[in-house]
JSON list of C-alpha atoms in Angstrom, two decimals:
[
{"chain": "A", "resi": 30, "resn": "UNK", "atom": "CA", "xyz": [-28.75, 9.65, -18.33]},
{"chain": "A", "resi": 31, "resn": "UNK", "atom": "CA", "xyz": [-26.92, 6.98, -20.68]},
{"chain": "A", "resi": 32, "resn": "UNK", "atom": "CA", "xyz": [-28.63, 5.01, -23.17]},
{"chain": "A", "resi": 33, "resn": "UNK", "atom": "CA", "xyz": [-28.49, 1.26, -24.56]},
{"chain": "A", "resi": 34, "resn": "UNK", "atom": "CA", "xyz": [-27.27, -0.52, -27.73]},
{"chain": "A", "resi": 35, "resn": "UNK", "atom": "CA", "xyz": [-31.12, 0.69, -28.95]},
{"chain": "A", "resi": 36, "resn": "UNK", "atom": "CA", "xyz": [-30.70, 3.92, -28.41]},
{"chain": "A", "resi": 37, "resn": "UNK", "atom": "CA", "xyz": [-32.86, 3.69, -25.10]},
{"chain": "A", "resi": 38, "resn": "UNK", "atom": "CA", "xyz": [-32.60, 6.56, -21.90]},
{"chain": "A", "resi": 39, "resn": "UNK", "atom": "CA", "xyz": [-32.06, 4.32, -18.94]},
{"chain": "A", "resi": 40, "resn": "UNK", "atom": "CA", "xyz": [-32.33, 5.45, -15.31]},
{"chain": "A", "resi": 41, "resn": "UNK", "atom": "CA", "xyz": [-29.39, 3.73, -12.47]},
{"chain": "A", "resi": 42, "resn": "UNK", "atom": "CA", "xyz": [-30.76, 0.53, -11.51]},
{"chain": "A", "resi": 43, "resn": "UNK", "atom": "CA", "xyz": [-29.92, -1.22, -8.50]},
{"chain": "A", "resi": 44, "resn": "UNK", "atom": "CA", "xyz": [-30.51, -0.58, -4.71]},
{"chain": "A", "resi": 45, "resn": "UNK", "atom": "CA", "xyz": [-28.37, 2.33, -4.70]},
{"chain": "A", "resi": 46, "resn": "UNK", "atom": "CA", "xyz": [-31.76, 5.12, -4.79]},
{"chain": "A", "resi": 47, "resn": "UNK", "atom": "CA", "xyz": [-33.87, 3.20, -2.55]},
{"chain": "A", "resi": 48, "resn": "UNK", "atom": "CA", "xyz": [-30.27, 2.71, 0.17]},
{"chain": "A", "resi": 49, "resn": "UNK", "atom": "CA", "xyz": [-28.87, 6.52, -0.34]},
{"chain": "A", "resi": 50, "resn": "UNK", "atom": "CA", "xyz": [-31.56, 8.42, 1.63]},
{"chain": "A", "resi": 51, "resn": "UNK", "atom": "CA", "xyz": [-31.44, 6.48, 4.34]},
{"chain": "A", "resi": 52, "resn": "UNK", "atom": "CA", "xyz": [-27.34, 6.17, 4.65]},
{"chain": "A", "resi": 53, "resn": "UNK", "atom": "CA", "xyz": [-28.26, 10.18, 4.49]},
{"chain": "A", "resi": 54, "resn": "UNK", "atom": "CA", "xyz": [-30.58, 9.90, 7.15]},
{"chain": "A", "resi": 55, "resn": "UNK", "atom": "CA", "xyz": [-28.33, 7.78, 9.24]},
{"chain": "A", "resi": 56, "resn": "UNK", "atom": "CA", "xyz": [-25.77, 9.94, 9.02]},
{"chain": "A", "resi": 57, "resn": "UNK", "atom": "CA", "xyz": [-28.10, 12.98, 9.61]},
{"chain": "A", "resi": 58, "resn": "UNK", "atom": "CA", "xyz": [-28.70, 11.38, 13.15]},
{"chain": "A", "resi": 59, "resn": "UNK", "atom": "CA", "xyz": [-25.17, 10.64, 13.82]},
{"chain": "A", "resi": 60, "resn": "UNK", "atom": "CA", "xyz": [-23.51, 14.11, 12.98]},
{"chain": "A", "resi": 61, "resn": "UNK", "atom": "CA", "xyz": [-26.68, 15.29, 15.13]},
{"chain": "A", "resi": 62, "resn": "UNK", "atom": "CA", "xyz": [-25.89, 13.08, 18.02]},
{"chain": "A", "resi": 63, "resn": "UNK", "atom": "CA", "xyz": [-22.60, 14.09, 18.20]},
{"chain": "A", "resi": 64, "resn": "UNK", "atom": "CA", "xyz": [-23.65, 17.73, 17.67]},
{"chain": "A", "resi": 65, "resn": "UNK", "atom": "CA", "xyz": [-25.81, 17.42, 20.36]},
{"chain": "A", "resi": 66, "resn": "UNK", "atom": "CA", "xyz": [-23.81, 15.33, 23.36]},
{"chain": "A", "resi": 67, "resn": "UNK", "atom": "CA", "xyz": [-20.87, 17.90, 22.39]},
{"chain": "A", "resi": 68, "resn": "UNK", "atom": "CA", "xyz": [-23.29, 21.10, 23.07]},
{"chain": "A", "resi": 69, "resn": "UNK", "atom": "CA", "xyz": [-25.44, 19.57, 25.97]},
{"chain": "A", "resi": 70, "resn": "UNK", "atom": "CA", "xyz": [-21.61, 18.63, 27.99]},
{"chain": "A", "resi": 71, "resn": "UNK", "atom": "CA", "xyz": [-20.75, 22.27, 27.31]},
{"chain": "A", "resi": 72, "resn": "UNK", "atom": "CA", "xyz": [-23.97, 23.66, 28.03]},
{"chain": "A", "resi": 73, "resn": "UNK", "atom": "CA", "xyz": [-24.56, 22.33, 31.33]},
{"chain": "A", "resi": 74, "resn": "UNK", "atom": "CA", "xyz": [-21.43, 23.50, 32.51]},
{"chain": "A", "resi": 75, "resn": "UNK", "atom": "CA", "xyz": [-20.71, 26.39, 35.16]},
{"chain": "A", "resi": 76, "resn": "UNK", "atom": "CA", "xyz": [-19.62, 29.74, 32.69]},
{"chain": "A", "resi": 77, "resn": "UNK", "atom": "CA", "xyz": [-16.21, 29.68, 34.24]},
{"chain": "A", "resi": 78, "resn": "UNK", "atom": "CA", "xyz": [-15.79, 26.84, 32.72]},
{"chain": "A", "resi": 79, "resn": "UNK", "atom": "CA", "xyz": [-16.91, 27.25, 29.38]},
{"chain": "A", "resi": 80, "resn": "UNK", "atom": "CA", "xyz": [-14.74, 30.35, 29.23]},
{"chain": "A", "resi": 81, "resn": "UNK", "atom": "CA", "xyz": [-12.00, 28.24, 30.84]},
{"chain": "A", "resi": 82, "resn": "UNK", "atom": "CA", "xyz": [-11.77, 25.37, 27.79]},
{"chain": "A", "resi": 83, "resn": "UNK", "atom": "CA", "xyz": [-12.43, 28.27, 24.82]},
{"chain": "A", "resi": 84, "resn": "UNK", "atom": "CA", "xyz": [-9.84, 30.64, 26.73]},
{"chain": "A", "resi": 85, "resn": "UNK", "atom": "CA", "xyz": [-7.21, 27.93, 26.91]},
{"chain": "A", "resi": 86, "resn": "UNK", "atom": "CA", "xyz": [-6.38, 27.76, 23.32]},
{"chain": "A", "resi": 87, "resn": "UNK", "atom": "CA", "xyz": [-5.11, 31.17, 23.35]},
{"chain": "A", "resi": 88, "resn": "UNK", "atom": "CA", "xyz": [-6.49, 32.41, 20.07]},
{"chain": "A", "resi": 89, "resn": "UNK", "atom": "CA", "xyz": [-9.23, 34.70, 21.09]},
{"chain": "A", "resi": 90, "resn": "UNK", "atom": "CA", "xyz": [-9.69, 38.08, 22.56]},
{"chain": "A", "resi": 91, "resn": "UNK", "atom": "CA", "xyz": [-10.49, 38.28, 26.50]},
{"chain": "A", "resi": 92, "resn": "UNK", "atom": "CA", "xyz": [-13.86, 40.13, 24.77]},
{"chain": "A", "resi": 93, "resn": "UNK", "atom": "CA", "xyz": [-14.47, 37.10, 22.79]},
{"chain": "A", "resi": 94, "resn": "UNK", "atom": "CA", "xyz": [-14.10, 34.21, 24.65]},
{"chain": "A", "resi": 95, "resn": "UNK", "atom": "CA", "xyz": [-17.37, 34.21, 27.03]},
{"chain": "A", "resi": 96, "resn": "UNK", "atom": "CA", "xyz": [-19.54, 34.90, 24.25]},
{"chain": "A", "resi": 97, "resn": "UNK", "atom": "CA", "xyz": [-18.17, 31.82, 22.47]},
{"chain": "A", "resi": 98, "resn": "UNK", "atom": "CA", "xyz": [-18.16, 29.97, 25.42]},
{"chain": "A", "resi": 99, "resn": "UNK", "atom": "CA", "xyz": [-21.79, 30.22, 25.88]},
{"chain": "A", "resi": 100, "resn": "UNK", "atom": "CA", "xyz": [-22.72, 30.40, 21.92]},
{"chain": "A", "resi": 101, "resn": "UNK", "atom": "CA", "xyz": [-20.98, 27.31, 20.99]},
{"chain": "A", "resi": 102, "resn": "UNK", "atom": "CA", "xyz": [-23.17, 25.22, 22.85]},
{"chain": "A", "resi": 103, "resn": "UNK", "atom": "CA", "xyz": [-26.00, 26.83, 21.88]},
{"chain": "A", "resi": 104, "resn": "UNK", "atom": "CA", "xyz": [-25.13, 26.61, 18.18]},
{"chain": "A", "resi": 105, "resn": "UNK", "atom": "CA", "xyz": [-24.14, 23.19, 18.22]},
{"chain": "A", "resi": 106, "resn": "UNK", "atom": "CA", "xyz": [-27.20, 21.90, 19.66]},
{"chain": "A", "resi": 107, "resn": "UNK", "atom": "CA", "xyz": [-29.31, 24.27, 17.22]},
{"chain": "A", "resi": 108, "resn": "UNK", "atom": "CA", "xyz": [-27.69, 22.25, 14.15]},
{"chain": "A", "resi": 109, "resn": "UNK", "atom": "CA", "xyz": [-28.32, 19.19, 16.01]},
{"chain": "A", "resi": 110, "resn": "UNK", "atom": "CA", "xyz": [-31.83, 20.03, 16.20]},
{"chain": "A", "resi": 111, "resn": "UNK", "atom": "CA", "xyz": [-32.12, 20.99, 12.68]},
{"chain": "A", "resi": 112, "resn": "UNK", "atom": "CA", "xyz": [-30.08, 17.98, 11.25]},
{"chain": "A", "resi": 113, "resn": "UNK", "atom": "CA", "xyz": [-32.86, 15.65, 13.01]},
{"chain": "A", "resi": 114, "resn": "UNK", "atom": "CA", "xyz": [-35.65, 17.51, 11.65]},
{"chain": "A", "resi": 115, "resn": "UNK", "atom": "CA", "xyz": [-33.93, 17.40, 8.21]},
{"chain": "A", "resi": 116, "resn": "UNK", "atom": "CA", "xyz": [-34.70, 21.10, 7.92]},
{"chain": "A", "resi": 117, "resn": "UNK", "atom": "CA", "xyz": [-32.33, 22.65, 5.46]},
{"chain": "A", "resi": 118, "resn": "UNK", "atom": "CA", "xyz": [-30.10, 19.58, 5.38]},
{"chain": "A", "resi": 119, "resn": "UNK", "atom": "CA", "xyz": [-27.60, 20.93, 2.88]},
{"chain": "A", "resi": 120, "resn": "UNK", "atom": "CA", "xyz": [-26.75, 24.20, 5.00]},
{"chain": "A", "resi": 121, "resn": "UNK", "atom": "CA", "xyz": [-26.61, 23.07, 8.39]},
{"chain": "A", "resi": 122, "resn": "UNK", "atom": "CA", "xyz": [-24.83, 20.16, 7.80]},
{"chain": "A", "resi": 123, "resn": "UNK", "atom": "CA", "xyz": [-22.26, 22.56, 5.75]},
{"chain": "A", "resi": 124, "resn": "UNK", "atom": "CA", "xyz": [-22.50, 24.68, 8.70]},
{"chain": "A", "resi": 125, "resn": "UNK", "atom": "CA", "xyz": [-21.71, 21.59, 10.93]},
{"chain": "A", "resi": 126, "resn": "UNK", "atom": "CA", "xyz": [-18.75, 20.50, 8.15]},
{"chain": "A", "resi": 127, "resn": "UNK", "atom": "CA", "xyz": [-17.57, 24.22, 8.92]},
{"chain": "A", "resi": 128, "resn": "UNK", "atom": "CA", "xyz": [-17.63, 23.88, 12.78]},
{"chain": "A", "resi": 129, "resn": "UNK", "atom": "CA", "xyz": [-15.58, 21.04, 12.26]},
{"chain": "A", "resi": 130, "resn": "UNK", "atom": "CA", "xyz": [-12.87, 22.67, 9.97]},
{"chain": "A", "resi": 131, "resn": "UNK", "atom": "CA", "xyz": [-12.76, 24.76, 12.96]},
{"chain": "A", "resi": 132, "resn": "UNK", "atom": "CA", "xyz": [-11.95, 22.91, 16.05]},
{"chain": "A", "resi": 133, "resn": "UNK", "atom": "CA", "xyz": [-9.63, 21.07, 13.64]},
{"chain": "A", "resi": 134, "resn": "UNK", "atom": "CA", "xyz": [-7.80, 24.14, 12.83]},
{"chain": "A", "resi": 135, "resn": "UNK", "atom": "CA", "xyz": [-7.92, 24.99, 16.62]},
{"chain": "A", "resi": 136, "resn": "UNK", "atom": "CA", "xyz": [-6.33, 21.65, 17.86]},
{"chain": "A", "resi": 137, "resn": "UNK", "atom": "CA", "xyz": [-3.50, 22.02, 15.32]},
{"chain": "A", "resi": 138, "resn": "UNK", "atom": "CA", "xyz": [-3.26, 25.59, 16.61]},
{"chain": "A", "resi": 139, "resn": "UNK", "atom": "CA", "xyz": [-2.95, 24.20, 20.01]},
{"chain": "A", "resi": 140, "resn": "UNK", "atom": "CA", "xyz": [-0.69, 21.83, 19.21]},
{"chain": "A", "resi": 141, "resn": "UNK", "atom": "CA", "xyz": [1.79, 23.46, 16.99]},
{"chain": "A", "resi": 142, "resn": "UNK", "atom": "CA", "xyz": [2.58, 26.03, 19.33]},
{"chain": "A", "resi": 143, "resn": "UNK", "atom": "CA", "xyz": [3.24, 23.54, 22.33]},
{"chain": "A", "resi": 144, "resn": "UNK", "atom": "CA", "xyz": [0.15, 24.05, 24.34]},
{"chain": "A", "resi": 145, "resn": "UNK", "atom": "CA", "xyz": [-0.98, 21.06, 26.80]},
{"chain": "A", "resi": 146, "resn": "UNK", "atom": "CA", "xyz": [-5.21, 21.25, 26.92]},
{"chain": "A", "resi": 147, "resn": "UNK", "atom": "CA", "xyz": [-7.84, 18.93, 27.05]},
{"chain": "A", "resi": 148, "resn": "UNK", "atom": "CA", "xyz": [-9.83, 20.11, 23.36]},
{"chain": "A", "resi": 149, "resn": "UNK", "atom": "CA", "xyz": [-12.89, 20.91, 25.52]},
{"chain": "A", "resi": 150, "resn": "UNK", "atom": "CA", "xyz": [-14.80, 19.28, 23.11]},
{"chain": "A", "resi": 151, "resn": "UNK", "atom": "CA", "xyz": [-17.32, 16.95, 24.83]},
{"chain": "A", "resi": 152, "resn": "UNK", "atom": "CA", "xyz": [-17.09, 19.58, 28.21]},
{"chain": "A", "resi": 153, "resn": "UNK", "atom": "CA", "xyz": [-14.19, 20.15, 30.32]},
{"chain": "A", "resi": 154, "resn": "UNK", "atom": "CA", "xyz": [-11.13, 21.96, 28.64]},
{"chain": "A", "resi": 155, "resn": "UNK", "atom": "CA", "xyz": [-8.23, 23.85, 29.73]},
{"chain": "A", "resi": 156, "resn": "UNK", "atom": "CA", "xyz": [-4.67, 23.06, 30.93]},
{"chain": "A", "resi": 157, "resn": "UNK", "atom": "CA", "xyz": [-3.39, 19.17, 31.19]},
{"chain": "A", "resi": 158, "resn": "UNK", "atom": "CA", "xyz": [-0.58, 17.80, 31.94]},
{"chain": "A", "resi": 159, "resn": "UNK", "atom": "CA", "xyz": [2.22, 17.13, 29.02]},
{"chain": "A", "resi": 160, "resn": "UNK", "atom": "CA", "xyz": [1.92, 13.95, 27.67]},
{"chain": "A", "resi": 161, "resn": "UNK", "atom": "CA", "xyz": [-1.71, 13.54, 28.36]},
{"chain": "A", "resi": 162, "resn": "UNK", "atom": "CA", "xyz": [-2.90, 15.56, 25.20]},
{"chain": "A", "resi": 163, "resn": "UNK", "atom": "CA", "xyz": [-4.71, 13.62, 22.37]},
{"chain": "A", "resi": 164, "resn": "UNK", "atom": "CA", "xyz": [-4.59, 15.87, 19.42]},
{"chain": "A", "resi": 165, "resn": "UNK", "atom": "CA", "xyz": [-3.58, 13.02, 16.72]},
{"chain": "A", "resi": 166, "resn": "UNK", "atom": "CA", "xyz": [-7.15, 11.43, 17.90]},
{"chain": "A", "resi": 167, "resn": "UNK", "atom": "CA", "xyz": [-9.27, 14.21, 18.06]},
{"chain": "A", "resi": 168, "resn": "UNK", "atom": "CA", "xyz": [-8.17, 15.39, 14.54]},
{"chain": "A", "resi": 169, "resn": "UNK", "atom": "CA", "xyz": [-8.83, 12.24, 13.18]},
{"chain": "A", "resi": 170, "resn": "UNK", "atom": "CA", "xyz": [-12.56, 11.72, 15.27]},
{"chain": "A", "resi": 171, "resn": "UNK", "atom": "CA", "xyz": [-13.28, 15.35, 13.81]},
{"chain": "A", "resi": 172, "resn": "UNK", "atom": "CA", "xyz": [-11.87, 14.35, 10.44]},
{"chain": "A", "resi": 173, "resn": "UNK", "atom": "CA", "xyz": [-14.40, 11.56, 10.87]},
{"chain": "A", "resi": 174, "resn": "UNK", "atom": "CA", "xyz": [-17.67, 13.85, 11.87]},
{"chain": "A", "resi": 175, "resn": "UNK", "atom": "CA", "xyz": [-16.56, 16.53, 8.96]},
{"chain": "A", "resi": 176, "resn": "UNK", "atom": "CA", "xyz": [-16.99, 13.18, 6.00]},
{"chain": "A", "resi": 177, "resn": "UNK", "atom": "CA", "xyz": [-20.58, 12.82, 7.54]},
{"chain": "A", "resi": 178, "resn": "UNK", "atom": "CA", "xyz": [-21.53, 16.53, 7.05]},
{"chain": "A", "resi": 179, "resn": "UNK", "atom": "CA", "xyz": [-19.52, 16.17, 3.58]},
{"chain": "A", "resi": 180, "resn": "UNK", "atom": "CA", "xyz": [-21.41, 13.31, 2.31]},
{"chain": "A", "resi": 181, "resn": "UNK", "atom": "CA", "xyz": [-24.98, 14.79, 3.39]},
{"chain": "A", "resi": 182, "resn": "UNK", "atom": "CA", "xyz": [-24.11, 18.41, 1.59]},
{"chain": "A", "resi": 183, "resn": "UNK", "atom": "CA", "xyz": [-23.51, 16.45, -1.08]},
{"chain": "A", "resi": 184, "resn": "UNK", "atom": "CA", "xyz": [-26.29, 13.77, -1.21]},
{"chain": "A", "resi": 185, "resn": "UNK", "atom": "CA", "xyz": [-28.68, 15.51, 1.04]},
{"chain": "A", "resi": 186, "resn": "UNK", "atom": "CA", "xyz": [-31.86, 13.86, 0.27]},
{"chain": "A", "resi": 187, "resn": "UNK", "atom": "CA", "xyz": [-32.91, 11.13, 3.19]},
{"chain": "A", "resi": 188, "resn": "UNK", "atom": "CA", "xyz": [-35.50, 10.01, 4.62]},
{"chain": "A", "resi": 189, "resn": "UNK", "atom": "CA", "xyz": [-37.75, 11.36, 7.40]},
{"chain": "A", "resi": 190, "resn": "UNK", "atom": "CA", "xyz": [-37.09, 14.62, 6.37]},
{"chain": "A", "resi": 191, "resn": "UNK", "atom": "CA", "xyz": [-38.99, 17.95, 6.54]},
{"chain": "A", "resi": 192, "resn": "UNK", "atom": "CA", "xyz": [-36.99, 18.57, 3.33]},
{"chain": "A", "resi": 193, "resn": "UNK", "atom": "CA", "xyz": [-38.59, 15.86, 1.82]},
{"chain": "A", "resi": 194, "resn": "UNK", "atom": "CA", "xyz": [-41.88, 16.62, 2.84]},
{"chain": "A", "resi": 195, "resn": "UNK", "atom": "CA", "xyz": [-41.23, 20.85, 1.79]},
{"chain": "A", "resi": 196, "resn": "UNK", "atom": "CA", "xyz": [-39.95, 18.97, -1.90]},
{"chain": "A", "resi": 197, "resn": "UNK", "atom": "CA", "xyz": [-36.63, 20.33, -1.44]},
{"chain": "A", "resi": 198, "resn": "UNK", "atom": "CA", "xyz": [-35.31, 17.27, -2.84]},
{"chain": "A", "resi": 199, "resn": "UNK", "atom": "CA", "xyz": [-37.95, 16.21, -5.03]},
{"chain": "A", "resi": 200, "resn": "UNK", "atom": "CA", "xyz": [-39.06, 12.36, -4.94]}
]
């Protein structure tokens, strides 16, 4: 805390702690929403398919890629779930912020080497023509989701929370 000219603790004034939990808590819902719509286009697709868009970046083992076609979905949608509840804010979003970090490192992956997919990241996936890939944008839409799970690891108090309400982040 700083002090006055009289020697006096002062706390920050202003609208900034009454407007920070709930830019947290909007951002909560939109890195769930996201989350969410991502897992749920995956989810409800045939297997096939899901192996299909997690197969086509070519980094996994054969052994590896239908488990992570069906857990991906699953785990996304968890932290979705989680991020709306405001249940261990901090370490899902992180978790989300990792995910991210992830796909991004798979799209450059993809692209780098030359491959032609569809990112599979909203459903579909797999093989597309050349010149119809979109990596630049999907980096920078990911780039975009990973700042929301950076700014609520790092102010992770908001409202409607169940972290708030378990005094994680004590009022």
């Amino acid at each position: 805390m700083a002090t006055d000219t009289a020697g006096r603790r002062w706390a920050p004034s202003g609208s900034w702690p009454v407007i920070q939990p709930w830019l947290t808590h909007v951002a909560r819902l939109g890195l769930a929403a996201v989350l969410f719509l991502a897992g749920w286009a995956k989810f409800t697709e045939p297997p096939a398919l899901q192996k299909l868009a997690v197969s086509a970046y070519q980094i996994l083992p054969d052994g590896m890629v239908g488990a992570v076609g069906i857990g991906l979905p699953i785990l996304e949608m968890s932290l979705a779930v989680m991020l709306v509840l405001g249940f261990a804010t901090r370490f899902i979003a992180a978790a989300g912020g990792l995910l991210m970090i992830i796909f991004i490192g798979g799209i450059i992956s993809a692209w780098s080497r030359g491959l032609s997919i569809d990112c599979g990241c909203f459903g579909g996936g797999g093989t597309v023509g050349k010149g119809q890939t979109r990596y630049l944008q999907e980096i920078l839409r990911d780039l975009g989701f990973l700042a929301l799970a950076a700014w609520i690891v790092v102010l992770p108090k908001s409202k409607l929370a169940l972290d708030r309400i378990l005094g994680l982040y004590g009022d």
